[in-house]
Coordinates of C-alpha atoms and ligand atoms in Angstrom, one line a residue:
M1 CA 0.0 0.0 0.0
I2 CA 1.2 3.5 -0.9
T3 CA 0.4 6.2 1.7
L4 CA 0.7 9.8 0.6
T5 CA 0.1 13.1 2.4
I6 CA -0.8 16.2 0.4
C7 CA 0.5 19.1 2.4
N8 CA 1.6 22.8 2.3
H9 CA 1.5 25.0 5.4
K10 CA 0.3 27.9 3.1
G11 CA -3.4 27.9 2.2
G12 CA -4.9 27.9 -1.3
T13 CA -2.0 26.1 -3.1
G14 CA -4.1 23.4 -4.7
K15 CA -3.8 20.7 -2.0
T16 CA -7.5 19.6 -2.2
T17 CA -7.7 19.9 -6.0
T18 CA -4.6 17.8 -6.2
A19 CA -5.8 15.2 -3.7
I20 CA -9.0 14.8 -5.7
H21 CA -7.5 14.6 -9.1
V22 CA -4.5 12.4 -8.2
A23 CA -7.0 10.0 -6.5
A24 CA -9.3 10.1 -9.5
A25 CA -6.5 9.6 -12.0
L26 CA -5.2 6.6 -10.0
G27 CA -8.8 5.3 -9.8
L28 CA -9.2 5.5 -13.6
S29 CA -6.0 3.5 -14.1
G30 CA -7.4 0.7 -11.9
H31 CA -5.9 1.5 -8.5
R32 CA -8.0 1.1 -5.4
V33 CA -7.8 4.4 -3.7
L34 CA -8.9 5.8 -0.4
V35 CA -8.9 9.6 0.3
I36 CA -8.9 10.6 4.0
D37 CA -10.1 14.2 4.5
L38 CA -8.2 15.4 7.5
D39 CA -8.9 19.1 7.0
P40 CA -11.4 20.3 9.6
Q41 CA -12.8 22.7 7.0
G42 CA -13.8 19.6 4.9
F43 CA -13.7 21.3 1.6
L44 CA -12.8 18.1 -0.2
T45 CA -15.8 16.3 1.4
R46 CA -18.1 19.1 0.4
V47 CA -17.0 19.4 -3.2
M48 CA -17.4 15.6 -3.5
G49 CA -21.0 16.1 -2.6
I50 CA -21.0 14.4 0.8
P51 CA -23.1 16.1 3.5
E52 CA -21.9 16.4 7.1
P53 CA -21.6 12.8 8.2
P54 CA -22.4 11.4 11.7
E55 CA -19.1 11.6 13.7
E56 CA -18.7 7.8 13.9
A57 CA -19.0 7.7 10.1
S58 CA -16.3 10.3 9.5
V59 CA -12.6 10.7 9.8
L60 CA -13.1 11.0 13.6
A61 CA -13.4 7.2 13.6
L62 CA -9.6 7.1 13.2
F63 CA -9.3 8.6 16.7
N64 CA -11.8 6.3 18.3
P65 CA -10.2 3.1 19.6
S66 CA -13.5 1.3 19.7
L67 CA -14.0 1.6 15.9
S68 CA -12.1 0.0 13.1
L69 CA -11.8 1.5 9.7
Q70 CA -13.4 -1.6 8.2
E71 CA -16.7 -0.8 10.0
V72 CA -16.8 2.8 8.9
Q73 CA -18.8 3.6 5.8
R74 CA -16.7 5.1 3.0
H75 CA -18.3 7.0 0.2
R76 CA -17.7 6.1 -3.5
V77 CA -17.0 9.3 -5.3
G78 CA -15.1 10.3 -8.5
G79 CA -13.5 6.9 -8.9
F80 CA -12.2 6.6 -5.4
D81 CA -13.4 5.9 -1.8
L82 CA -13.6 8.9 0.6
L83 CA -13.5 8.9 4.4
P84 CA -15.2 12.3 5.0
S85 CA -14.2 15.1 7.2
S86 CA -16.3 16.2 10.3
T87 CA -16.8 19.6 11.8
G88 CA -16.2 17.7 15.1
L89 CA -12.5 17.6 14.3
T90 CA -12.0 21.1 15.7
R91 CA -13.6 20.2 19.0
V92 CA -11.7 16.9 19.3
M93 CA -8.4 18.5 18.5
R94 CA -8.4 20.1 22.0
Q95 CA -8.4 16.6 23.5
L96 CA -5.6 15.3 21.3
N97 CA -2.8 16.8 23.3
R98 CA -0.7 13.8 24.3
P99 CA 2.6 13.1 22.4
T100 CA 1.1 9.7 21.3
D101 CA -1.9 11.4 19.7
V102 CA 0.1 11.7 16.4
F103 CA -0.1 7.9 15.9
W104 CA -3.8 7.4 15.6
A105 CA -4.1 7.4 11.8
K106 CA -1.0 5.1 11.4
E107 CA -2.5 2.6 13.9
A108 CA -5.9 2.7 12.3
L109 CA -4.3 1.8 8.9
A110 CA -2.1 -0.8 10.5
K111 CA -5.0 -2.6 12.1
G112 CA -5.8 -3.7 8.6
G113 CA -9.3 -4.7 7.4
V114 CA -9.3 -2.3 4.5
D115 CA -7.7 -3.1 1.2
Y116 CA -6.4 -0.2 -0.9
D117 CA -3.5 0.3 -3.3
V118 CA -3.1 3.9 -2.4
V119 CA -4.3 6.0 0.6
I120 CA -4.2 9.8 0.2
F121 CA -4.5 12.3 3.1
D122 CA -5.7 15.8 2.4
T123 CA -4.6 18.2 5.1
A124 CA -5.2 21.8 6.3
A125 CA -2.7 24.6 5.8
A126 CA -1.3 24.4 9.3
V127 CA 0.8 22.1 11.5
T128 CA -1.8 20.5 13.7
V129 CA -2.2 17.1 15.3
Y130 CA -4.1 16.1 12.2
S131 CA -1.5 17.0 9.6
L132 CA 1.1 15.3 11.9
N133 CA -1.1 12.2 12.0
A134 CA -1.1 12.2 8.2
L135 CA 2.7 12.5 8.0
V136 CA 3.3 9.9 10.6
A137 CA 1.0 7.5 8.7
S138 CA 2.6 8.2 5.3
Q139 CA 5.6 7.1 3.3
H140 CA 5.3 9.9 0.7
V141 CA 4.5 13.7 0.8
L142 CA 3.5 15.8 -2.2
V143 CA 3.7 19.6 -1.7
P144 CA 1.5 21.5 -4.2
V145 CA 2.9 25.0 -4.6
T146 CA 1.8 28.0 -6.6
P147 CA 4.6 30.1 -8.1
E148 CA 4.3 32.9 -5.6
Y149 CA 6.4 34.1 -2.7
Q150 CA 4.3 32.9 0.3
P151 CA 3.3 29.5 -1.1
V152 CA 7.0 28.8 -2.0
L153 CA 8.0 29.9 1.6
G154 CA 5.2 27.6 2.9
A155 CA 6.6 24.7 0.8
E156 CA 10.0 25.2 2.3
Q157 CA 8.5 25.2 5.8
T158 CA 6.6 22.1 5.0
A159 CA 9.8 20.4 3.9
Q160 CA 11.3 21.3 7.3
T161 CA 8.3 19.8 9.1
V162 CA 8.7 16.6 6.9
H163 CA 12.4 16.5 7.9
L164 CA 11.5 16.7 11.6
V165 CA 8.8 14.1 11.3
R166 CA 11.2 11.8 9.5
E167 CA 13.8 12.3 12.3
K168 CA 11.6 12.0 15.3
L169 CA 8.4 10.1 14.4
N170 CA 8.5 8.3 11.1
P171 CA 11.8 7.2 9.6
T172 CA 10.0 5.6 6.6
L173 CA 8.9 9.0 5.3
H174 CA 10.6 10.0 2.1
P175 CA 11.7 13.6 1.4
P176 CA 8.9 15.6 -0.2
L177 CA 8.1 15.9 -3.9
F178 CA 6.9 19.4 -5.1
L179 CA 4.2 20.0 -7.7
F180 CA 3.7 23.5 -9.2
T181 CA 0.0 24.3 -9.5
Q182 CA -2.0 27.2 -11.0
V183 CA 0.8 28.0 -13.3
D184 CA 0.3 30.8 -15.8
A185 CA 2.8 30.3 -18.5
R186 CA 2.6 34.0 -19.5
K187 CA 4.1 35.0 -16.1
R188 CA 7.9 35.0 -15.7
T189 CA 7.6 34.4 -12.0
H190 CA 6.9 30.7 -12.6
Q191 CA 10.3 30.1 -14.1
L192 CA 11.9 32.2 -11.3
Y193 CA 10.3 30.2 -8.5
R194 CA 10.8 26.9 -10.3
R195 CA 14.5 27.6 -10.6
Y196 CA 14.6 28.6 -7.0
L197 CA 13.0 25.5 -5.7
S198 CA 14.9 23.2 -8.1
R199 CA 18.2 24.7 -6.8
R200 CA 17.2 23.8 -3.2
Y201 CA 15.5 20.5 -3.8
G202 CA 16.9 19.3 -7.1
D203 CA 14.8 16.7 -8.9
R204 CA 12.3 16.5 -6.1
V205 CA 10.4 19.2 -8.0
L206 CA 8.2 17.3 -10.5
E207 CA 8.7 18.1 -14.1
T208 CA 5.0 18.2 -14.8
V209 CA 3.2 21.4 -13.8
I210 CA -0.5 22.0 -13.4
R211 CA -1.6 25.0 -15.4
T212 CA -4.4 27.4 -14.5
S213 CA -7.5 25.8 -15.8
A214 CA -11.1 27.1 -15.8
S215 CA -12.4 23.6 -15.4
L216 CA -10.3 23.0 -12.3
A217 CA -11.6 26.2 -10.8
Q218 CA -15.2 24.9 -10.9
S219 CA -16.5 22.7 -8.0
F220 CA -19.2 20.3 -9.2
E221 CA -20.4 19.2 -5.7
D222 CA -21.8 16.0 -7.1
G223 CA -18.8 13.7 -6.7
S224 CA -17.6 14.1 -10.3
T225 CA -14.2 15.4 -11.3
V226 CA -12.7 17.1 -14.3
F227 CA -12.0 13.7 -15.8
T228 CA -15.7 13.0 -16.2
Q229 CA -16.8 16.6 -16.7
D230 CA -14.2 17.9 -19.1
P231 CA -11.8 15.0 -20.0
Y232 CA -10.0 16.8 -22.7
S233 CA -9.3 20.0 -20.7
R234 CA -5.8 21.0 -19.8
G235 CA -6.7 20.4 -16.2
A236 CA -7.5 16.7 -16.9
R237 CA -4.4 16.3 -19.0
D238 CA -2.1 18.0 -16.5
Y239 CA -3.3 15.9 -13.6
A240 CA -3.1 12.7 -15.6
N241 CA 0.5 13.5 -16.5
A242 CA 1.4 14.6 -12.9
T243 CA -0.1 11.5 -11.5
D244 CA 1.9 9.3 -13.8
E245 CA 5.1 11.1 -12.8
L246 CA 4.2 11.1 -9.1
L247 CA 3.5 7.3 -9.1
R248 CA 6.8 6.6 -10.9
R249 CA 8.7 8.8 -8.4
M250 CA 7.0 7.1 -5.4
L251 CA 7.8 3.7 -6.7
Q252 CA 11.5 4.8 -7.3
D253 CA 11.7 6.1 -3.8
R254 CA 10.4 2.7 -2.5
A255 CA 12.8 0.8 -4.6
A256 CA 15.7 2.9 -3.5
A257 CA 14.8 2.4 0.2
V258 CA 14.6 -1.4 -0.2
A259 CA 18.0 -1.4 -1.9
V260 CA 19.7 0.4 1.0
Ligands
LIG301 N1 -5.0 24.6 -11.6 C1 -6.0 25.4 -11.2 N2 -6.5 26.3 -12.0 C2 -7.5 27.1 -11.6 N3 -8.0 27.1 -10.3 C3 -7.5 26.2 -9.5 C4 -6.4 25.3 -9.8 N4 -6.1 24.6 -8.7 C5 -6.9 25.0 -7.7 N5 -7.7 26.0 -8.2 C6 -8.7 26.7 -7.3 O1 -7.9 27.4 -6.3 C7 -8.6 27.4 -5.1 C8 -7.7 26.8 -4.0 O2 -7.5 25.4 -4.4 P1 -7.6 24.3 -3.3 O3 -8.8 24.4 -2.5 O4 -7.3 23.0 -4.0 O5 -6.3 24.7 -2.4 P2 -5.9 24.2 -0.9 O6 -4.4 24.2 -0.9 O7 -6.6 22.9 -0.7 O8 -6.6 25.3 0.0 P3 -6.7 25.2 1.6 O9 -5.4 25.6 2.1 O10 -7.7 26.3 1.9 O11 -7.1 23.9 2.0 C9 -9.9 26.6 -5.3 O12 -10.9 27.6 -5.6 C10 -9.6 25.8 -6.6 O13 -10.8 25.5 -7.3
LIG302 MG1 -7.7 22.2 1.0

């Protein structure tokens, strides 16, 4: 099973759009995919058309030792399964203040009972117990980044967090991969920031970029994605290519780790 966190400490960088479209692209190519919405704002859950679920049928089940993931209803949307967010996450966060509270998601997946090829966590733009749970439960991290100052800074801070998690909590976590999103080819800043991040992180910056796309800016709120709504759009093509590259890179990272 591949476990992947989508994370950038800066907001609005395309995390949720990326989680949905990477999951959908993997689903289309025959992978069994589970998306876990760990963002208390639950934007991914909402745009996939899922109403506020009962807490025990939401991502809060991960933090409830009497429930196993197997028993929790997952929603079939856009070619993948979704464990929806809950507004209760904000309240429960206050109780999750022990050092061991970062291990809940990892333990829930380790208990088994669910059979997926890929599990993807969508996270909020902040370092919280939830984003740490995602990073502790993952082997891979993808950092969507828009070619602007603050998102690039957020991406660098995210890379530092990943490094800390790797050192202290999860040695199986690979260094992050970066994906430029909302790229407007007419603006020179994209090349500028791309060169900057590539100098710092080398080939961890994916070659594929996601361009600005009107069809990606729409939210359908009925569980469909750009692959079904507008399959020939540049948004669909860019995410199909980015997913191919991402999958290849994750498999390379795994192979390299086994060889060591
Ligand atoms: N390639 C794109 N082209 C056009 N619009 C996009 C693109 N990617 C994302 N958007 C739009 O940008 C906004 C922010 O995207 P998204 O919600 O995916 O970011 P996020 O990082 O998850 O935000 P948050 O930090 O609030 O969770 C959304 O309105 C989305 O529809
Ligand atoms: Mg989001």
